[in-house]
Amino acid sequence: QVQLVESGGGLVQPGGSLRLSCAASGFRLKDFHMGWFRQAPGKEREGVSCIGNFGIATLYKPAAKGRFTISRDNVKNTVYLQMNSLKPEDTAVYYCAASRAWAQCVANGTGNGMDYWGKGTLVTVSS
């Protein structure tokens, strides 16, 4: 059974940091490119960052550049998103997703077409 389980969300003050994790099971993580997406209340889901299946290629959407770092550990079957200098506008449910096609992550802002999705973890940035 394929599963992606996100963790690490929570309440953080502006300027703070969080590290999200996405634990994968039921499939070989190294066969998939991975992405983080987020959906804020009342807004469309948007891409945050993508990482290639061997962790060499990475891409960051404008809101994440310079503040977020995506990484993966194919031995531990886990993908991470380190988020620094958090802002209130980063408040959203964060989802990880997997795709065999790199283009599905980098080209499609909403992530439609990604093969597998987690259920998300809520990040709230507020003082």
mmCIF file of C-alpha atoms in Angstrom:
data_model
loop_
_atom_site.group_PDB
_atom_site.id
_atom_site.type_symbol
_atom_site.label_atom_id
_atom_site.label_comp_id
_atom_site.label_asym_id
_atom_site.label_seq_id
_atom_site.Cartn_x
_atom_site.Cartn_y
_atom_site.Cartn_z
ATOM 1 C CA GLN A 1 0.000 0.000 0.000
ATOM 2 C CA VAL A 2 1.448 3.317 -1.093
ATOM 3 C CA GLN A 3 1.613 5.930 1.645
ATOM 4 C CA LEU A 4 3.083 9.376 2.068
ATOM 5 C CA VAL A 5 2.842 10.740 5.592
ATOM 6 C CA GLU A 6 3.814 14.310 6.350
ATOM 7 C CA SER A 7 4.855 15.531 9.786
ATOM 8 C CA GLY A 8 6.556 18.479 11.429
ATOM 9 C CA GLY A 9 3.915 21.128 10.988
ATOM 10 C CA GLY A 10 2.724 23.358 13.773
ATOM 11 C CA LEU A 11 2.483 26.895 15.059
ATOM 12 C CA VAL A 12 5.550 29.076 14.683
ATOM 13 C CA GLN A 13 6.199 32.776 15.077
ATOM 14 C CA PRO A 14 7.170 34.931 12.115
ATOM 15 C CA GLY A 15 10.862 34.573 11.438
ATOM 16 C CA GLY A 16 10.932 31.093 12.899
ATOM 17 C CA SER A 17 11.785 27.749 11.335
ATOM 18 C CA LEU A 18 10.183 24.377 10.826
ATOM 19 C CA ARG A 19 11.353 21.150 9.253
ATOM 20 C CA LEU A 20 8.736 19.093 7.512
ATOM 21 C CA SER A 21 9.207 15.402 6.852
ATOM 22 C CA CYS A 22 7.470 13.100 4.409
ATOM 23 C CA ALA A 23 7.791 9.388 5.086
ATOM 24 C CA ALA A 24 7.161 7.152 2.099
ATOM 25 C CA SER A 25 6.171 3.508 2.144
ATOM 26 C CA GLY A 26 4.817 0.953 -0.296
ATOM 27 C CA PHE A 27 6.999 2.029 -3.200
ATOM 28 C CA ARG A 28 10.656 2.653 -4.036
ATOM 29 C CA LEU A 29 11.278 6.299 -3.266
ATOM 30 C CA LYS A 30 14.320 6.422 -5.545
ATOM 31 C CA ASP A 31 12.077 5.769 -8.536
ATOM 32 C CA PHE A 32 10.149 8.974 -7.966
ATOM 33 C CA HIS A 33 10.714 12.692 -8.119
ATOM 34 C CA MET A 34 9.236 14.394 -5.100
ATOM 35 C CA GLY A 35 7.566 17.703 -4.502
ATOM 36 C CA TRP A 36 6.168 19.849 -1.752
ATOM 37 C CA PHE A 37 2.976 21.751 -2.387
ATOM 38 C CA ARG A 38 0.829 23.911 -0.167
ATOM 39 C CA GLN A 39 -2.702 25.199 0.008
ATOM 40 C CA ALA A 40 -3.643 28.241 2.017
ATOM 41 C CA PRO A 41 -7.229 28.827 3.155
ATOM 42 C CA GLY A 42 -9.354 29.989 0.267
ATOM 43 C CA LYS A 43 -6.536 29.661 -2.242
ATOM 44 C CA GLU A 44 -5.526 27.229 -4.940
ATOM 45 C CA ARG A 45 -2.872 24.663 -4.230
ATOM 46 C CA GLU A 46 0.578 25.818 -5.344
ATOM 47 C CA GLY A 47 3.958 24.247 -5.795
ATOM 48 C CA VAL A 48 6.733 24.971 -3.323
ATOM 49 C CA SER A 49 9.718 22.864 -4.313
ATOM 50 C CA CYS A 50 10.745 19.757 -6.256
ATOM 51 C CA ILE A 51 13.646 17.355 -5.947
ATOM 52 C CA GLY A 52 14.836 14.781 -8.445
ATOM 53 C CA ASN A 53 14.832 11.102 -7.637
ATOM 54 C CA PHE A 54 18.519 11.035 -6.723
ATOM 55 C CA GLY A 55 18.467 14.376 -4.961
ATOM 56 C CA ILE A 56 20.668 16.164 -7.480
ATOM 57 C CA ALA A 57 18.132 18.344 -9.239
ATOM 58 C CA THR A 58 16.101 20.783 -7.203
ATOM 59 C CA LEU A 59 13.675 23.537 -8.033
ATOM 60 C CA TYR A 60 12.144 26.211 -5.879
ATOM 61 C CA LYS A 61 9.092 28.247 -6.681
ATOM 62 C CA PRO A 62 9.482 32.002 -6.101
ATOM 63 C CA ALA A 63 7.917 32.029 -2.627
ATOM 64 C CA ALA A 64 10.403 29.434 -1.388
ATOM 65 C CA LYS A 65 13.639 30.669 -2.939
ATOM 66 C CA GLY A 66 16.284 31.607 -0.429
ATOM 67 C CA ARG A 67 14.245 30.469 2.570
ATOM 68 C CA PHE A 68 13.323 26.809 2.033
ATOM 69 C CA THR A 69 15.551 23.813 1.372
ATOM 70 C CA ILE A 70 14.311 20.509 0.018
ATOM 71 C CA SER A 71 16.260 17.298 0.573
ATOM 72 C CA ARG A 72 15.729 13.566 0.556
ATOM 73 C CA ASP A 73 17.160 10.400 2.042
ATOM 74 C CA ASN A 74 16.333 7.442 -0.184
ATOM 75 C CA VAL A 75 17.673 5.019 2.417
ATOM 76 C CA LYS A 76 15.297 6.340 5.055
ATOM 77 C CA ASN A 77 12.537 6.762 2.429
ATOM 78 C CA THR A 78 12.005 10.317 3.601
ATOM 79 C CA VAL A 79 11.832 13.734 2.001
ATOM 80 C CA TYR A 80 12.349 16.932 3.956
ATOM 81 C CA LEU A 81 11.515 20.602 3.652
ATOM 82 C CA GLN A 82 13.501 22.940 5.862
ATOM 83 C CA MET A 83 11.661 26.228 6.133
ATOM 84 C CA ASN A 84 13.408 29.293 7.551
ATOM 85 C CA SER A 85 12.400 32.936 7.959
ATOM 86 C CA LEU A 86 8.763 31.943 7.932
ATOM 87 C CA LYS A 87 6.146 34.573 7.162
ATOM 88 C CA PRO A 88 2.436 34.696 7.925
ATOM 89 C CA GLU A 89 1.747 34.165 4.225
ATOM 90 C CA ASP A 90 3.440 30.764 4.479
ATOM 91 C CA THR A 91 0.478 29.575 6.530
ATOM 92 C CA ALA A 92 -1.010 26.608 4.683
ATOM 93 C CA VAL A 93 -1.455 22.880 4.634
ATOM 94 C CA TYR A 94 1.736 21.430 3.192
ATOM 95 C CA TYR A 95 1.579 18.284 1.097
ATOM 96 C CA CYS A 96 4.257 16.050 -0.297
ATOM 97 C CA ALA A 97 3.695 14.252 -3.564
ATOM 98 C CA ALA A 98 5.508 11.798 -5.796
ATOM 99 C CA SER A 99 5.755 11.511 -9.551
ATOM 100 C CA ARG A 100 7.713 9.409 -12.035
ATOM 101 C CA ALA A 101 7.804 12.433 -14.323
ATOM 102 C CA TRP A 102 9.932 15.444 -13.364
ATOM 103 C CA ALA A 103 7.774 17.682 -15.515
ATOM 104 C CA GLN A 104 4.722 16.967 -13.401
ATOM 105 C CA CYS A 105 6.377 18.618 -10.448
ATOM 106 C CA VAL A 106 8.182 21.520 -12.046
ATOM 107 C CA ALA A 107 5.713 22.594 -14.683
ATOM 108 C CA ASN A 108 2.378 22.154 -13.021
ATOM 109 C CA GLY A 109 1.761 24.675 -10.281
ATOM 110 C CA THR A 110 -1.079 22.822 -8.677
ATOM 111 C CA GLY A 111 0.545 19.409 -8.837
ATOM 112 C CA ASN A 112 -2.270 17.835 -10.790
ATOM 113 C CA GLY A 113 -0.830 14.745 -12.361
ATOM 114 C CA MET A 114 1.457 13.812 -9.474
ATOM 115 C CA ASP A 115 1.086 10.101 -8.832
ATOM 116 C CA TYR A 116 0.818 9.935 -5.048
ATOM 117 C CA TRP A 117 -0.136 12.420 -2.347
ATOM 118 C CA GLY A 118 0.069 12.644 1.386
ATOM 119 C CA LYS A 119 -2.722 14.025 3.534
ATOM 120 C CA GLY A 120 -0.829 17.114 4.545
ATOM 121 C CA THR A 121 0.484 18.846 7.633
ATOM 122 C CA LEU A 122 -0.689 22.260 8.797
ATOM 123 C CA VAL A 123 1.808 25.080 9.176
ATOM 124 C CA THR A 124 0.611 28.207 10.937
ATOM 125 C CA VAL A 125 2.847 31.255 11.107
ATOM 126 C CA SER A 126 1.483 33.729 13.587
ATOM 127 C CA SER A 127 2.528 35.819 16.536
#
